[in-house]
PDB file of C-alpha atoms and ligand atoms in Angstrom:
ATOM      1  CA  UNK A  30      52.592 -66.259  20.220  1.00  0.00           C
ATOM      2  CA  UNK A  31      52.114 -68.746  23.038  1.00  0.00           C
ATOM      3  CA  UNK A  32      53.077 -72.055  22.317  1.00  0.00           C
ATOM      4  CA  UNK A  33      51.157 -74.854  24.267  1.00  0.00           C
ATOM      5  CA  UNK A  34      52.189 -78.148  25.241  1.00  0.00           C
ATOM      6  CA  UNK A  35      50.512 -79.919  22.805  1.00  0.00           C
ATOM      7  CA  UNK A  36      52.195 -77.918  20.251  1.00  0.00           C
ATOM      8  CA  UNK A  37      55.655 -78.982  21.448  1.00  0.00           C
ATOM      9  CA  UNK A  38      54.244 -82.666  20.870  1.00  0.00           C
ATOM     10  CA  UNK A  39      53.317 -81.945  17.903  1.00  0.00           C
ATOM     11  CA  UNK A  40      56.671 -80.092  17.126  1.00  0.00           C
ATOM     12  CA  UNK A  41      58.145 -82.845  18.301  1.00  0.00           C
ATOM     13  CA  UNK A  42      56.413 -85.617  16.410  1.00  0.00           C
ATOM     14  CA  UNK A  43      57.640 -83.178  12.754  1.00  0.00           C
ATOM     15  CA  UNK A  44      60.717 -83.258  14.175  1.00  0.00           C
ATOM     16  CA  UNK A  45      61.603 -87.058  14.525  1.00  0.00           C
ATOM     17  CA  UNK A  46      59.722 -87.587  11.220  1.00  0.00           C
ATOM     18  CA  UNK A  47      62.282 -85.364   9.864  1.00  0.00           C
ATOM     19  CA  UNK A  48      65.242 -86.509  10.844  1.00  0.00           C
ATOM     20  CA  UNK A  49      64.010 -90.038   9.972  1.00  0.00           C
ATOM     21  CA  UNK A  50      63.607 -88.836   6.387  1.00  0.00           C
ATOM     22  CA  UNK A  51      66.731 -86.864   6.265  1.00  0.00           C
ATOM     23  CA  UNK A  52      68.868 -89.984   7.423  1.00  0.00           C
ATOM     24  CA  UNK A  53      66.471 -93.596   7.929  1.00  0.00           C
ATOM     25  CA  UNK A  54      69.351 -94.943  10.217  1.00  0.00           C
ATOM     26  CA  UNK A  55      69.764 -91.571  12.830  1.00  0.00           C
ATOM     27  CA  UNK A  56      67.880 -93.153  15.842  1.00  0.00           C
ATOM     28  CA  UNK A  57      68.855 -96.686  15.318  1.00  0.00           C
ATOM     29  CA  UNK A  58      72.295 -95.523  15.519  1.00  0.00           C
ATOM     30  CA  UNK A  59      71.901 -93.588  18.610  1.00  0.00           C
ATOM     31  CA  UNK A  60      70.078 -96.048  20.346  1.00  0.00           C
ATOM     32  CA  UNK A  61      73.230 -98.346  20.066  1.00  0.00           C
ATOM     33  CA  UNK A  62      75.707 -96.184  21.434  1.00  0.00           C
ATOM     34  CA  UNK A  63      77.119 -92.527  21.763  1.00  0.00           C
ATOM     35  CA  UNK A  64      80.485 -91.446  21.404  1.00  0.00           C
ATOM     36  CA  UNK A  65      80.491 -87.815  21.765  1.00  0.00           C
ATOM     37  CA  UNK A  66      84.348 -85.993  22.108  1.00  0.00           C
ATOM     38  CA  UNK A  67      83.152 -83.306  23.788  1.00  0.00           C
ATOM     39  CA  UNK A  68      81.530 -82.144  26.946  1.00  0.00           C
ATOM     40  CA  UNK A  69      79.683 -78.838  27.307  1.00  0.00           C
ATOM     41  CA  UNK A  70      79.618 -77.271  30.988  1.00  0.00           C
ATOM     42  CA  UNK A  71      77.357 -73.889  30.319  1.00  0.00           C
ATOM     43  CA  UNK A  72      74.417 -71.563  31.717  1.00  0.00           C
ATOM     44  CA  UNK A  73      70.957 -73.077  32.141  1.00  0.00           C
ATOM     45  CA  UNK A  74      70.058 -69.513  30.526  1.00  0.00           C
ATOM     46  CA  UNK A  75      67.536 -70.481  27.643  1.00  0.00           C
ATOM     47  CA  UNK A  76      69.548 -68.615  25.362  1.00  0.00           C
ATOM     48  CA  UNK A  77      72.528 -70.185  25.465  1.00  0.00           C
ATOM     49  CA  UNK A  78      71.680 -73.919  23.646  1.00  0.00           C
ATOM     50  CA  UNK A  79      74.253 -75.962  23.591  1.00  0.00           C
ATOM     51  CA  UNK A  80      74.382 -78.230  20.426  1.00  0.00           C
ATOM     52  CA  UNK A  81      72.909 -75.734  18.290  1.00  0.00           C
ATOM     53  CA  UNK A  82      75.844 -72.912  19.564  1.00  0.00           C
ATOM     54  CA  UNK A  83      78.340 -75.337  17.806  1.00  0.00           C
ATOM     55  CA  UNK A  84      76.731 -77.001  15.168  1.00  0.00           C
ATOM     56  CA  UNK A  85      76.374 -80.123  16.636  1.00  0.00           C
ATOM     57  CA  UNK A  86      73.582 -82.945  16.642  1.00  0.00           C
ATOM     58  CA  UNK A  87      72.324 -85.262  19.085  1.00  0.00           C
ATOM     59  CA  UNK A  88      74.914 -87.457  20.391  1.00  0.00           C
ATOM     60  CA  UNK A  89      77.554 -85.758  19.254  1.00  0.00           C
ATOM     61  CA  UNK A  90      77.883 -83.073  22.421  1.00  0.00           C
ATOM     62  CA  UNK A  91      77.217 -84.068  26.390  1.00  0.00           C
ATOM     63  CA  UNK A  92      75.934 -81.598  28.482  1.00  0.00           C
ATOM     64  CA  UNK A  93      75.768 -80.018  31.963  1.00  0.00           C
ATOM     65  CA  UNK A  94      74.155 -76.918  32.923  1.00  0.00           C
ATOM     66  CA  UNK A  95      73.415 -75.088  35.723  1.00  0.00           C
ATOM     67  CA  UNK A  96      73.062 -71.263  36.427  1.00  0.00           C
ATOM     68  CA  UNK A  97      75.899 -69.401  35.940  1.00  0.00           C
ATOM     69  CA  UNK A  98      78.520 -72.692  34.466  1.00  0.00           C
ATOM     70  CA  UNK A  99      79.842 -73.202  37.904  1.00  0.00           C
ATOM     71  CA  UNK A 100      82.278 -76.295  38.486  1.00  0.00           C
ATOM     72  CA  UNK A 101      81.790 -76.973  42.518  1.00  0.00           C
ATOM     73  CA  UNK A 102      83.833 -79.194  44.347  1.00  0.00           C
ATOM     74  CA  UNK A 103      80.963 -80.727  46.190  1.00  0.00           C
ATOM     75  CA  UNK A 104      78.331 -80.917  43.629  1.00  0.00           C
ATOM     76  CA  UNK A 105      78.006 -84.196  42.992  1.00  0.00           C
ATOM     77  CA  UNK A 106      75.756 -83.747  39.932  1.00  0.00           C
ATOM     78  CA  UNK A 107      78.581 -81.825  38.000  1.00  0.00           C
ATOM     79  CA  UNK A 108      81.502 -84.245  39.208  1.00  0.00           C
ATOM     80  CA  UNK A 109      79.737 -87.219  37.896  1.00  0.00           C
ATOM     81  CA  UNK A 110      79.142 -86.083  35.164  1.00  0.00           C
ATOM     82  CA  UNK A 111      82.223 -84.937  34.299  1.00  0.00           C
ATOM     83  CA  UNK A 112      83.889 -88.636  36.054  1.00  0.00           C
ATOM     84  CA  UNK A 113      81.438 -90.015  33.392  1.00  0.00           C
ATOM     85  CA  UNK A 114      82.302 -88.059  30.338  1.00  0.00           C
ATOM     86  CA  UNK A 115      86.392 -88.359  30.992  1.00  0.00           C
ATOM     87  CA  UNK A 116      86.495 -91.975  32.153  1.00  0.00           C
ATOM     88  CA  UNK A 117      83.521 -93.727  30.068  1.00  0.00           C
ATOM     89  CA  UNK A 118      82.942 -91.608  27.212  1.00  0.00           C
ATOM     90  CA  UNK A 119      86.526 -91.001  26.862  1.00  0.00           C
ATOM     91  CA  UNK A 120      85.773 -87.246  25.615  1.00  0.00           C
ATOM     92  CA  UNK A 121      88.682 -85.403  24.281  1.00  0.00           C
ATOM     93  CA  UNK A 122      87.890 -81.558  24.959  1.00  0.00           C
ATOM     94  CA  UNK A 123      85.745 -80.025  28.252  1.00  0.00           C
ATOM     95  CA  UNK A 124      84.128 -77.007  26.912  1.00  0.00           C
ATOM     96  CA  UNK A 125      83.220 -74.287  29.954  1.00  0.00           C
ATOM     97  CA  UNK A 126      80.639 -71.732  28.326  1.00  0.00           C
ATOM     98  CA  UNK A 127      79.749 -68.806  30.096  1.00  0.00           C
ATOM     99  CA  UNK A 128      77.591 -66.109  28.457  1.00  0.00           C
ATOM    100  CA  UNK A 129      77.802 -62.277  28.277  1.00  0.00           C
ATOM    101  CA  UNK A 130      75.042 -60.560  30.019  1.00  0.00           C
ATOM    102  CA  UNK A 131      74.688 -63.538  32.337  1.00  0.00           C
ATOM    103  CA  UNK A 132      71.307 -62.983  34.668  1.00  0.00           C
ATOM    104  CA  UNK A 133      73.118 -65.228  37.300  1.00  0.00           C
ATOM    105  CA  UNK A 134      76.445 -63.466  37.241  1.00  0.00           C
ATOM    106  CA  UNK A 135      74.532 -60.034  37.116  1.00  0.00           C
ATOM    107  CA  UNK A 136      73.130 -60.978  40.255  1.00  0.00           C
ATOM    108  CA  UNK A 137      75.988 -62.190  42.399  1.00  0.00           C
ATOM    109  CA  UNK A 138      77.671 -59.190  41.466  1.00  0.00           C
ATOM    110  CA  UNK A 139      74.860 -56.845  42.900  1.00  0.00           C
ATOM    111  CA  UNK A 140      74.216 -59.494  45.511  1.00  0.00           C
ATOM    112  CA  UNK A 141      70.292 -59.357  44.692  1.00  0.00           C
ATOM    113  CA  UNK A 142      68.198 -61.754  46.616  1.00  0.00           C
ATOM    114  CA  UNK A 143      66.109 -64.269  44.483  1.00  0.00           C
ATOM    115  CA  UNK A 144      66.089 -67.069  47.210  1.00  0.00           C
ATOM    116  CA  UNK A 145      67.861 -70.346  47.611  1.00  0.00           C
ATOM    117  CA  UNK A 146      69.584 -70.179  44.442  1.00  0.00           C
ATOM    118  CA  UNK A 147      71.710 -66.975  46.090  1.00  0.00           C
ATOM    119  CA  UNK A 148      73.594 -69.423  47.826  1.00  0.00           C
ATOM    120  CA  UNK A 149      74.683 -70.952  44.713  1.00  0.00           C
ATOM    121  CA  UNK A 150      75.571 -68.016  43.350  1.00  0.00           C
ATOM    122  CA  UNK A 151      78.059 -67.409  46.094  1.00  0.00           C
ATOM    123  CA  UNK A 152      80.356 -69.336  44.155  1.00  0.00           C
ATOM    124  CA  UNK A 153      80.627 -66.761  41.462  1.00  0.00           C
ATOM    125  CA  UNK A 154      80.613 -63.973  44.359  1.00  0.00           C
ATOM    126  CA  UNK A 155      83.753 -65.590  45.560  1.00  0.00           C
ATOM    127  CA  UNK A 156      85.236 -64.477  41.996  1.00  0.00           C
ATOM    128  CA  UNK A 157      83.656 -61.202  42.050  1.00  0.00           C
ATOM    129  CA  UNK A 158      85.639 -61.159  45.865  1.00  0.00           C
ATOM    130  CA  UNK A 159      89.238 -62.189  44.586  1.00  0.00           C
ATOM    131  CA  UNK A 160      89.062 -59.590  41.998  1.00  0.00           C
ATOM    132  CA  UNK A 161      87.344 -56.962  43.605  1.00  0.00           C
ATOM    133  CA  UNK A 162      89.834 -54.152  43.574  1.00  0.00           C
ATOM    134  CA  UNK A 163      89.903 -54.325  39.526  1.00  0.00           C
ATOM    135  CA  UNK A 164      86.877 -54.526  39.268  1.00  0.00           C
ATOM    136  CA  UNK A 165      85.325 -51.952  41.433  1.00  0.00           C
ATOM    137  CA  UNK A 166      87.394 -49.762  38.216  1.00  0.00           C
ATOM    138  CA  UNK A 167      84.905 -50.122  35.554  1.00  0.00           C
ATOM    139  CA  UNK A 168      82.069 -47.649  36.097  1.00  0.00           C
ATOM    140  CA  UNK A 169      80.062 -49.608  33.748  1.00  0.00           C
ATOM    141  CA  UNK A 170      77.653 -52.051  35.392  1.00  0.00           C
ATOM    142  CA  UNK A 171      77.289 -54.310  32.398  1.00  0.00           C
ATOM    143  CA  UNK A 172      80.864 -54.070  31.281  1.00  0.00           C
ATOM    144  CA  UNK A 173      81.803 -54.937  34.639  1.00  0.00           C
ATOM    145  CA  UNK A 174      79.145 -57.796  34.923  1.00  0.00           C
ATOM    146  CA  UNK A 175      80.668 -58.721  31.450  1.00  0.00           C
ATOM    147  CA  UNK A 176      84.569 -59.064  32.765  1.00  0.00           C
ATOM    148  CA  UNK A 177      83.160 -60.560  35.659  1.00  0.00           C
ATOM    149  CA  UNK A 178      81.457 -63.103  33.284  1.00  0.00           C
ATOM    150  CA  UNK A 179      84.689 -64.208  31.768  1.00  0.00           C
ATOM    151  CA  UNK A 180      86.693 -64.343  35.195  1.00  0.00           C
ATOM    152  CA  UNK A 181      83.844 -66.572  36.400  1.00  0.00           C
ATOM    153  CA  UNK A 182      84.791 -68.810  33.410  1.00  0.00           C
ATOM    154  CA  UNK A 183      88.264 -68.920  33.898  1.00  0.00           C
ATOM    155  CA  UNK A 184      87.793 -69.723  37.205  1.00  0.00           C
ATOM    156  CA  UNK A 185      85.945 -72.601  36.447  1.00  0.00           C
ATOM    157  CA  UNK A 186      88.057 -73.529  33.749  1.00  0.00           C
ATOM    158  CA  UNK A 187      90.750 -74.220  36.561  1.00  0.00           C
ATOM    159  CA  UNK A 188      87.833 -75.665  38.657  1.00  0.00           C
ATOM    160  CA  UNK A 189      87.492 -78.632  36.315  1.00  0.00           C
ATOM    161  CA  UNK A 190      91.514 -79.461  35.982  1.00  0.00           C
ATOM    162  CA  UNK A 191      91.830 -79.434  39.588  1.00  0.00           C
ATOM    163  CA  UNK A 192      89.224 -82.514  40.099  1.00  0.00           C
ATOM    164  CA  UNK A 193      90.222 -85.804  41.150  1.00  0.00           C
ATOM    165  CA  UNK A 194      89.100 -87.051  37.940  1.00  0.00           C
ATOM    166  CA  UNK A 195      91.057 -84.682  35.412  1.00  0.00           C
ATOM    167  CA  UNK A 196      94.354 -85.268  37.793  1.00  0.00           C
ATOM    168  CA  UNK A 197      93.890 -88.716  37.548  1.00  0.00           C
ATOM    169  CA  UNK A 198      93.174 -88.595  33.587  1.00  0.00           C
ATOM    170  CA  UNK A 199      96.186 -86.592  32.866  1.00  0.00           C
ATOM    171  CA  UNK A 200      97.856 -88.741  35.350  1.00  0.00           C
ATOM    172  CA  UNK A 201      97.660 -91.921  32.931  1.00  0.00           C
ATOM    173  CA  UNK A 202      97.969 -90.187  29.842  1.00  0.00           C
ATOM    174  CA  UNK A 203      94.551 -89.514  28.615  1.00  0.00           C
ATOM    175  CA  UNK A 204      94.411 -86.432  26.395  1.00  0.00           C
ATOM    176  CA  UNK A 205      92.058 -84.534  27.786  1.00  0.00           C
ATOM    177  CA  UNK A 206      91.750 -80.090  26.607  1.00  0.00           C
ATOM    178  CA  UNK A 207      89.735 -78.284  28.955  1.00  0.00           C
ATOM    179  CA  UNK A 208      88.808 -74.678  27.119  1.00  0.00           C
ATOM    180  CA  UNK A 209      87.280 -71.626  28.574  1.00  0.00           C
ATOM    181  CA  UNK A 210      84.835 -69.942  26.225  1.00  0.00           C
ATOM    182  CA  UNK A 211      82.600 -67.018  26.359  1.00  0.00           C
ATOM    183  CA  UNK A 212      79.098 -66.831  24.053  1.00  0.00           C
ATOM    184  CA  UNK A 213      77.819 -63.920  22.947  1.00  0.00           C
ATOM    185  CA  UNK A 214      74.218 -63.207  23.055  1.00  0.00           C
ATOM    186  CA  UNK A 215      74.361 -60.452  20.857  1.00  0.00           C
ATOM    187  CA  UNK A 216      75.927 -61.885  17.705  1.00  0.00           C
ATOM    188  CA  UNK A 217      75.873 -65.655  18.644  1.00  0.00           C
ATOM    189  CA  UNK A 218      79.422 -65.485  18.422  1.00  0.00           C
ATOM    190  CA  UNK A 219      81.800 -67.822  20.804  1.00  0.00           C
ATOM    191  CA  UNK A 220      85.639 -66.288  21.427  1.00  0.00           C
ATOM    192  CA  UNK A 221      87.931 -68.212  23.256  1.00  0.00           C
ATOM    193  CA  UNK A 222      89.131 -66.904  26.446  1.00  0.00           C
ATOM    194  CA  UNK A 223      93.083 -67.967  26.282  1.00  0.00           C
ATOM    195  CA  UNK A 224      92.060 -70.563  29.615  1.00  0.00           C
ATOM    196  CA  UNK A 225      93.147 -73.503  27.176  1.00  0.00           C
ATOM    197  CA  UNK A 226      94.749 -76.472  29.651  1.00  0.00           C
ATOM    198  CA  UNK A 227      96.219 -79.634  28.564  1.00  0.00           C
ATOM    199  CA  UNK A 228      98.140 -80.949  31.327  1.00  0.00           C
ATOM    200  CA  UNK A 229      98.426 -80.871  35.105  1.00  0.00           C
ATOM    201  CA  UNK A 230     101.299 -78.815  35.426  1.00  0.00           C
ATOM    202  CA  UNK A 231     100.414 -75.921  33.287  1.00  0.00           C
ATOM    203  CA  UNK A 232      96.865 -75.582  34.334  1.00  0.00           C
ATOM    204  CA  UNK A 233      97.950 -72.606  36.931  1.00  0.00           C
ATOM    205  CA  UNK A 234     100.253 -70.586  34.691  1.00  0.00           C
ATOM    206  CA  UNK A 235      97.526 -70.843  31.963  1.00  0.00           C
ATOM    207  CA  UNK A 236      94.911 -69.629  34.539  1.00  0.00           C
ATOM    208  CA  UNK A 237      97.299 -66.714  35.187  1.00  0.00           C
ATOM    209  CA  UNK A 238      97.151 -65.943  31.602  1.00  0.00           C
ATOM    210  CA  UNK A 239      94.102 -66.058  31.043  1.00  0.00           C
ATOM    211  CA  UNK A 240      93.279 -63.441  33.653  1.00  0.00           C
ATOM    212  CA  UNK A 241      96.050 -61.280  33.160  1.00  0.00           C
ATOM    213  CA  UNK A 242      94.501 -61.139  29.488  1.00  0.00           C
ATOM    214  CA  UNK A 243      90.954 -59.759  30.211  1.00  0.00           C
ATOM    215  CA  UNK A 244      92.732 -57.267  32.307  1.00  0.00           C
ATOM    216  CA  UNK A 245      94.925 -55.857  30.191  1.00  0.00           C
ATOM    217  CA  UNK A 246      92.079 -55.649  27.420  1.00  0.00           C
ATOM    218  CA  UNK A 247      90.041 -53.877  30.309  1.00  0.00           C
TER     219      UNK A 247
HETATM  220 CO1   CO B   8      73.682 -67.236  32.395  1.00  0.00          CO
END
């Protein structure tokens, strides 16, 4: 079926009137404020949407995506937001999502060229590079795509506690749980990844964990 724009209009016009019936007050409230205790970091990938993953509904969940859920020092896009979620929105838990059978992560470990966007993908070769020995072990391509998936979270995971503006949250006492997660496509099933940091000084050991974890399961 191809869906046209004017059909998500029109989609979208059922929709509000819905949710106005369901609950007269929804947008009013919203317009006011939002106070949403989480942030979502995850894959642009279509298939991975973020509010519906966890049951969540508009303004309850704030999000960044980009391809592959990678946490850059220098991307100023994914530093403000995550400045803005910690220090004005005050969330309480930093959710990095990445996705089995990731397209981006698929790529970066066969290095394929697709254009600019290789060179973000870099990033996530630079995991594929620290752990290249153990991984070069698994003949499977998508199983090793797959563990590659979940290091590339982990690493992020870390990514995101080592920022000025988690340091400087833990720093004055803000409770702040950064959590690496992995979505499955498959079953539409999260698992947690073990890459659970509260606090400044634990966020390495944890990291060390975590990774030792995925390779013991193999
Ligand atoms: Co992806």
């Amino acid at each position: 079926m191809t869906i046209s724009v004017q059909d998500l209009l029109a989609r979208n016009r059922a929709w509000s009137e819905k949710e106005r019936e369901r609950d007269p007050a929804f947008f009013s409230r919203l317009v006011a404020q939002q106070h949403p205790e989480f942030m979502w970091i995850g894959c642009s990938d279509s298939r991975v949407p973020a509010n519906e993953i966890i049951g969540l509904a508009p303004g309850e969940v704030f999000v960044h995506r980009n391809v592959a859920n990678v946490v850059v020092h220098s991307d100023l896009n994914c530093l403000s937001t995550v400045q803005y979620a910690v220090d004005v929105l005050q969330v309480k838990h930093i959710l990095i999502v990445g996705h089995y059978g990731c397209g981006g992560v698929k790529a970066a470990m066969q290095d394929s060229r697709m254009g600019l966007v290789d060179n973000w993908l870099r990033h996530v070769q630079d995991v594929r590079d620290r752990y290249r020995g153990w991984l070069r072990e698994i003949e499977d391509f998508d199983q090793r795509a797959d563990r590659l998936c979940e290091l590339n979270v982990i690493e992020q995971t870390l990514n995101v506690c080592e920022t000025t503006v988690m340091r400087d949250a833990w720093a004055r006492g803000q409770q702040v749980v950064v959590h690496g997660w992995m979505y499955s496509l498959a079953d539409g099933m999260v698992r947690e990844l073990g890459a659970t940091i509260e606090r400044d000084d634990d966020a390495i050991d944890v990291y060390e964990a975590a990774v030792a974890g995925i390779m013991r399961r193999g």
